[in-house]
PDB file of C-alpha atoms in Angstrom:
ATOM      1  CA  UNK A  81     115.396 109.512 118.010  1.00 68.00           C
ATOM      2  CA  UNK A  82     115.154 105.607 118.790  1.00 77.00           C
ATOM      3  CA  UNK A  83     111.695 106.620 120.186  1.00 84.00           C
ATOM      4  CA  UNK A  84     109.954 108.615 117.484  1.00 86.00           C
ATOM      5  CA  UNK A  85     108.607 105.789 115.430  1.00 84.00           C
ATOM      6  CA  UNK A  86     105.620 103.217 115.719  1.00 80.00           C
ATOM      7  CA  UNK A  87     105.287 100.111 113.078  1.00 80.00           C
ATOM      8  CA  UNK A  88     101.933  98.540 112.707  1.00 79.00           C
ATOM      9  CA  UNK A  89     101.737  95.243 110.369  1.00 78.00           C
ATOM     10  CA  UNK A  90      97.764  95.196 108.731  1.00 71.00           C
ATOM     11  CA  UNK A  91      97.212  92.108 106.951  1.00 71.00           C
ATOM     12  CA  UNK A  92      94.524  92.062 104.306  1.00 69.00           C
ATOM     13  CA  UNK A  93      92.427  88.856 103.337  1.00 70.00           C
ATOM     14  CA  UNK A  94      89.578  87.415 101.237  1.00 79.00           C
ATOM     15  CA  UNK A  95      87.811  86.743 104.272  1.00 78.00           C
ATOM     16  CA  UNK A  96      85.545  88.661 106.791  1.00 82.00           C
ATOM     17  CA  UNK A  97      85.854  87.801 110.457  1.00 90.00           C
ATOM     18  CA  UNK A  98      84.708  88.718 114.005  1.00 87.00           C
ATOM     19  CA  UNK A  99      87.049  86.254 115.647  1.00 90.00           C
ATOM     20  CA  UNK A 100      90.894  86.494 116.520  1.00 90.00           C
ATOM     21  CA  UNK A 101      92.004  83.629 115.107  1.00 88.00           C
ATOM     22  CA  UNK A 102      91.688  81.148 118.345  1.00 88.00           C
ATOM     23  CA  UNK A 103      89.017  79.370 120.023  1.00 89.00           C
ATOM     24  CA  UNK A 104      88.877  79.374 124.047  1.00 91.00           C
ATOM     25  CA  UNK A 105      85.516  77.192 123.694  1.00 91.00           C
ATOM     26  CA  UNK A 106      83.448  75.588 121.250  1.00 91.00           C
ATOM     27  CA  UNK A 107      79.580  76.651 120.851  1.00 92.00           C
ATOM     28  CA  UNK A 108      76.806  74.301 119.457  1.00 91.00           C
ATOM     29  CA  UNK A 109      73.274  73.324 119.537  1.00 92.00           C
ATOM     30  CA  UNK A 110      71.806  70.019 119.711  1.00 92.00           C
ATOM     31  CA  UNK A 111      68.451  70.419 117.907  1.00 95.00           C
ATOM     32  CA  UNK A 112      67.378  68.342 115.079  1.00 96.00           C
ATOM     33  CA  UNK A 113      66.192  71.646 112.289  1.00 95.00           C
ATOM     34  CA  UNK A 114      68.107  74.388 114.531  1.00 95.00           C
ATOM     35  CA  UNK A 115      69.541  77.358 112.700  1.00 95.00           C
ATOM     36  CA  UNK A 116      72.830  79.309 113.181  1.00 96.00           C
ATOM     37  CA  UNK A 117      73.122  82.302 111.558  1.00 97.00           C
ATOM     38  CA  UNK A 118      75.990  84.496 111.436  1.00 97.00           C
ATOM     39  CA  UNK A 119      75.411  88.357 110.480  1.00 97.00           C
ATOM     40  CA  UNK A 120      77.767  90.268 107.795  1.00 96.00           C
ATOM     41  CA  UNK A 121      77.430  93.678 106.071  1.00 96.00           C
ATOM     42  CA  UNK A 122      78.841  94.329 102.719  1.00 93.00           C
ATOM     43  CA  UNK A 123      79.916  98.330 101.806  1.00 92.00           C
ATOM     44  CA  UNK A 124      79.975  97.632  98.551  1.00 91.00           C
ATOM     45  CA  UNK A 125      79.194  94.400  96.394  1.00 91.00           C
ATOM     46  CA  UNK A 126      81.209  91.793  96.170  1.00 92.00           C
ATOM     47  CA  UNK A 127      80.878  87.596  95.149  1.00 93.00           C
ATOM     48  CA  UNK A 128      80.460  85.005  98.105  1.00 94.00           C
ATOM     49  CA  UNK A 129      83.156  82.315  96.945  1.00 94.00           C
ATOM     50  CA  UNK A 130      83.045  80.403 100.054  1.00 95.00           C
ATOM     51  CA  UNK A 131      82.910  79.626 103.445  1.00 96.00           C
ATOM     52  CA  UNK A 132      85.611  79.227 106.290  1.00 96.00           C
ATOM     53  CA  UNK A 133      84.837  77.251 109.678  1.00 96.00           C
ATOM     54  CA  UNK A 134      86.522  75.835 112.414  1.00 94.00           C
ATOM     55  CA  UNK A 135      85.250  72.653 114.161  1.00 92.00           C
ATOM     56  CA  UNK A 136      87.595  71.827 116.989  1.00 89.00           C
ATOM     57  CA  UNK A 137      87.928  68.165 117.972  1.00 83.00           C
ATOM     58  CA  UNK A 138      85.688  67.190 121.451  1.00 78.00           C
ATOM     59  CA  UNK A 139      85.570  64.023 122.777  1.00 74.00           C
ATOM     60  CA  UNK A 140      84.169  62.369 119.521  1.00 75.00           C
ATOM     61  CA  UNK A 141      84.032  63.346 115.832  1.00 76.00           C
ATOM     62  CA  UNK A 142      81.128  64.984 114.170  1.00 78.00           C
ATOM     63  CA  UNK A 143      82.714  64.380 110.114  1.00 83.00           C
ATOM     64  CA  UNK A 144      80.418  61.927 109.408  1.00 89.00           C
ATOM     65  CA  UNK A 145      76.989  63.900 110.621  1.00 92.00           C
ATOM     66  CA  UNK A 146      75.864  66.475 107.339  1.00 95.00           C
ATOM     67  CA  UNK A 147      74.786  69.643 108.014  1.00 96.00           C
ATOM     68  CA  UNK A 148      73.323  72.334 105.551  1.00 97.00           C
ATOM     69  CA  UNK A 149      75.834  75.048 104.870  1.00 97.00           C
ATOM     70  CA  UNK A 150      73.342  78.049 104.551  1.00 97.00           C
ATOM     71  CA  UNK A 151      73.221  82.027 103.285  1.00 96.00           C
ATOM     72  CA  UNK A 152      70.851  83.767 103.687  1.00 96.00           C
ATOM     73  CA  UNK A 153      69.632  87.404 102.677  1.00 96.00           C
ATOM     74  CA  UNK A 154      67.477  87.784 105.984  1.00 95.00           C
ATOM     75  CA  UNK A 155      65.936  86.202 108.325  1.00 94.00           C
ATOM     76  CA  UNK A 156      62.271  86.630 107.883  1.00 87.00           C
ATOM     77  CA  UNK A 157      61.993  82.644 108.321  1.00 73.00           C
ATOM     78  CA  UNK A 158      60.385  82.957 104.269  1.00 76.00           C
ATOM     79  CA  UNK A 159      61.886  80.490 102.286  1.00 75.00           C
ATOM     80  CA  UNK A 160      62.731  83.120  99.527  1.00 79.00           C
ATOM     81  CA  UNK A 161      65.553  84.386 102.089  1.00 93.00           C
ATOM     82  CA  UNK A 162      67.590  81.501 101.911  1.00 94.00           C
ATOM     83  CA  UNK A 163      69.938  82.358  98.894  1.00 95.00           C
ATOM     84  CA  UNK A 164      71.877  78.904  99.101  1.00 95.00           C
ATOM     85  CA  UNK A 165      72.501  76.005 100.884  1.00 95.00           C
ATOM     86  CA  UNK A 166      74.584  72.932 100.229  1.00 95.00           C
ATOM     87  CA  UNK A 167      74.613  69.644 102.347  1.00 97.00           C
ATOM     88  CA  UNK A 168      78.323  69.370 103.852  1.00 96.00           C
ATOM     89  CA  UNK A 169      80.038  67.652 106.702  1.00 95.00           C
ATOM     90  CA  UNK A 170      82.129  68.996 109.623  1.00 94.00           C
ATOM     91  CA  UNK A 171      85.761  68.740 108.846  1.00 92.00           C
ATOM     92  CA  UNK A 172      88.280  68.912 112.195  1.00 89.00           C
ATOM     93  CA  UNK A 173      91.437  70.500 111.074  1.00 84.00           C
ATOM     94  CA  UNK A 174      94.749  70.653 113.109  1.00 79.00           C
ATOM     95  CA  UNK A 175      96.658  73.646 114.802  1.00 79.00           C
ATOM     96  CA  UNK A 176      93.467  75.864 114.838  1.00 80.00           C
ATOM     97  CA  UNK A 177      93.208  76.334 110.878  1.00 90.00           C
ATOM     98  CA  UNK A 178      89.453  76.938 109.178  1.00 93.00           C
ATOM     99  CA  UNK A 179      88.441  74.726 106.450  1.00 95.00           C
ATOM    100  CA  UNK A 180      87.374  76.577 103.874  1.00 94.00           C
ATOM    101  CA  UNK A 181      83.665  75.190 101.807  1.00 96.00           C
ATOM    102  CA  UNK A 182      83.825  76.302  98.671  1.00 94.00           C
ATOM    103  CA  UNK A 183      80.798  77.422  97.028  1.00 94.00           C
ATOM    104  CA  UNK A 184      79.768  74.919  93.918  1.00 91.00           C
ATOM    105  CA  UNK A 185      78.582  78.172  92.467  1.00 89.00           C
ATOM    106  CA  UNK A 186      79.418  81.950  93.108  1.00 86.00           C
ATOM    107  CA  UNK A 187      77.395  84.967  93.521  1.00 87.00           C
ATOM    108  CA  UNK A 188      77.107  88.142  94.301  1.00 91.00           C
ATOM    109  CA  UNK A 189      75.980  89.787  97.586  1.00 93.00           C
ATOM    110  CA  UNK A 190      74.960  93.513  98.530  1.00 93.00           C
ATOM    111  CA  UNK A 191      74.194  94.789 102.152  1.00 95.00           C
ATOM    112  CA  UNK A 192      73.665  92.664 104.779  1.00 96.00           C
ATOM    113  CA  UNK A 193      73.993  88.437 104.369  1.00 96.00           C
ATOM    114  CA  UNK A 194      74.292  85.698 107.134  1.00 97.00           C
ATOM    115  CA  UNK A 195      76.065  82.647 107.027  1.00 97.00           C
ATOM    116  CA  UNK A 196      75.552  79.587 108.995  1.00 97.00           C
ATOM    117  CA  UNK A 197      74.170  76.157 108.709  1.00 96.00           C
ATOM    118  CA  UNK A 198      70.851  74.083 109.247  1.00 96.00           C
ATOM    119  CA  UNK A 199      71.210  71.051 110.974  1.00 95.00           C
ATOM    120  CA  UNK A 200      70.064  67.833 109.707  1.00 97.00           C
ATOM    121  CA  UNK A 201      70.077  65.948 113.025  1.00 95.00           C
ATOM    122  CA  UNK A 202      70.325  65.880 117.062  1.00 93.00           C
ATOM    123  CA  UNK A 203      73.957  65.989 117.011  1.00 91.00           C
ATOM    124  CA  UNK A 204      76.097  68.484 118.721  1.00 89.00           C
ATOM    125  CA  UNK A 205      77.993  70.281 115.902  1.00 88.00           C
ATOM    126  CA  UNK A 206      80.165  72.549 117.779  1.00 89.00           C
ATOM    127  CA  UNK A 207      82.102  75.465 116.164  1.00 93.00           C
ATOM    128  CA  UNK A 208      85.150  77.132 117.469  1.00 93.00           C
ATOM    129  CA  UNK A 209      84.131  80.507 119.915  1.00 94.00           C
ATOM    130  CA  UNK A 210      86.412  82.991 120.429  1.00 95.00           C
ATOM    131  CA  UNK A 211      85.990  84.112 124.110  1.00 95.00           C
ATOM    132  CA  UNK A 212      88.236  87.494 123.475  1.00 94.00           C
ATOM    133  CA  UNK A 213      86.212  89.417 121.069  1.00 92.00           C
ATOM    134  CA  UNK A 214      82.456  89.624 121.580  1.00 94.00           C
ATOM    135  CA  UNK A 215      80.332  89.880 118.192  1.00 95.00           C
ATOM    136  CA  UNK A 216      77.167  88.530 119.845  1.00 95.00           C
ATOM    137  CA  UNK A 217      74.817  91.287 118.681  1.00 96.00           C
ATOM    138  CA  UNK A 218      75.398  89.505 114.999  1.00 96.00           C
ATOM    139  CA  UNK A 219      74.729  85.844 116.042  1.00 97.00           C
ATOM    140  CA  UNK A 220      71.393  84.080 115.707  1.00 96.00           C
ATOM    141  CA  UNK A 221      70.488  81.175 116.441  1.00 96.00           C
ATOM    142  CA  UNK A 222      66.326  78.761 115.741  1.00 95.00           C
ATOM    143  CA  UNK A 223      65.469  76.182 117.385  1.00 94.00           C
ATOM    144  CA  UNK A 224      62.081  76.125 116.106  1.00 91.00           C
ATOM    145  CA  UNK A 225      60.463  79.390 117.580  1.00 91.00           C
ATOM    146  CA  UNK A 226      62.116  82.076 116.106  1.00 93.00           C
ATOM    147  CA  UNK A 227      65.555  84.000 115.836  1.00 95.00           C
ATOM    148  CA  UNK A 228      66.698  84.883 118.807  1.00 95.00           C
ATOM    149  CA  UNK A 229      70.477  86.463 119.356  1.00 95.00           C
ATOM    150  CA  UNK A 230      73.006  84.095 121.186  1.00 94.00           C
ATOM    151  CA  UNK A 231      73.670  85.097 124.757  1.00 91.00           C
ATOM    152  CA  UNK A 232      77.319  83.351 125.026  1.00 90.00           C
ATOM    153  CA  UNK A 233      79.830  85.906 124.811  1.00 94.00           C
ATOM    154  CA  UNK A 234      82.030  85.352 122.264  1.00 96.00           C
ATOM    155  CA  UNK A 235      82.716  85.323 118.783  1.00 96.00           C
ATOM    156  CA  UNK A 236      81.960  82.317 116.614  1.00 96.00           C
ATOM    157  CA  UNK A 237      84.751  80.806 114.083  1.00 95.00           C
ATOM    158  CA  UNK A 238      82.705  80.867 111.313  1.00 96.00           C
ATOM    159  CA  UNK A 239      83.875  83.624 107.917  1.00 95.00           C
ATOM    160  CA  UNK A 240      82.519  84.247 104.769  1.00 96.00           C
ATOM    161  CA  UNK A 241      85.162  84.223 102.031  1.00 93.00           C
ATOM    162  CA  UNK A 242      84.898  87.115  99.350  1.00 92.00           C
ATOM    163  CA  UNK A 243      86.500  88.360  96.031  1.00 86.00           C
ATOM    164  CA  UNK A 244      84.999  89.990  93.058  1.00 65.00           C
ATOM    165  CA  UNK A 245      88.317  88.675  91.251  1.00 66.00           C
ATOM    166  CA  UNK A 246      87.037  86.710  88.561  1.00 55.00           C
TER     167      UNK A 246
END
């Protein structure tokens, strides 16, 4: 009778994610104009609020270097595909916690979306990767000739945060 019974705790959030939760590594480019973009698929429609990342702290800090914080509806490199983009700066967080960009205005997404960023300068910007689960056949990456899908295995710490809560 003691060994009849499985529990399972399934927690439910705002947010989508490939990662666990931890980053083993960090993953960056160091391209002045590179791309990162991150590849989501909505079931049904709901409104992009904001945007959850996780810089880790490396040897020096990146908070004062701006990035573009991008979305995008595909990535035909047309500039009609970007559907927003707002200049931000990395923000390091303690114990492994995402800080969270809020939109400065909400919409609402169907289908597939990628988030990611633009970057504005040279500068290594490196996000969290999470070496356990692999979600590389939905990361892109441009350095200047065309998305190509990132080849580290991994997952990067990167979420879009959704609600169509009003």
């Amino acid at each position: 009778k003691n060994n009849d019974t499985l529990y399972r705790l399934q927690n439910f959030f705002l947010h989508f994610s490939y990662d666990d939760g931890s980053a083993e590594s960090a993953y960056g480019i160091n391209v002045n104009g590179a791309q990162l973009a991150y590849h989501f698929k909505l079931n049904r429609p709901d409104t992009l609020r904001g945007i959850q990342m996780y810089f880790p702290q490396m040897l020096d800090t990146v908070n004062n270097i701006p990035f573009k914080l991008t979305v995008w509806k595909n990535l035909s490199n047309s500039s009609s595909a970007i559907l927003y983009q707002q200049e931000v700066y990395p923000v390091h967080t303690e114990r492994g916690l995402f800080h969270t960009y809020y939109l400065d205005s909400v919409f609402q997404l169907t289908g597939d979306f990628y988030i990611g960023w633009e970057q504005l300068s040279d500068n290594l910007l490196n996000v969290g990767l999470d070496k356990n689960l692999h979600a590389n056949q939905y990361m892109y990456y441009d350095i200047g000739s065309g998305w190509t899908n990132s080849q580290f295995p991994g997952s990067w710490m990167i979420r879009p945060v959704v609600s169509n809560k009003q």
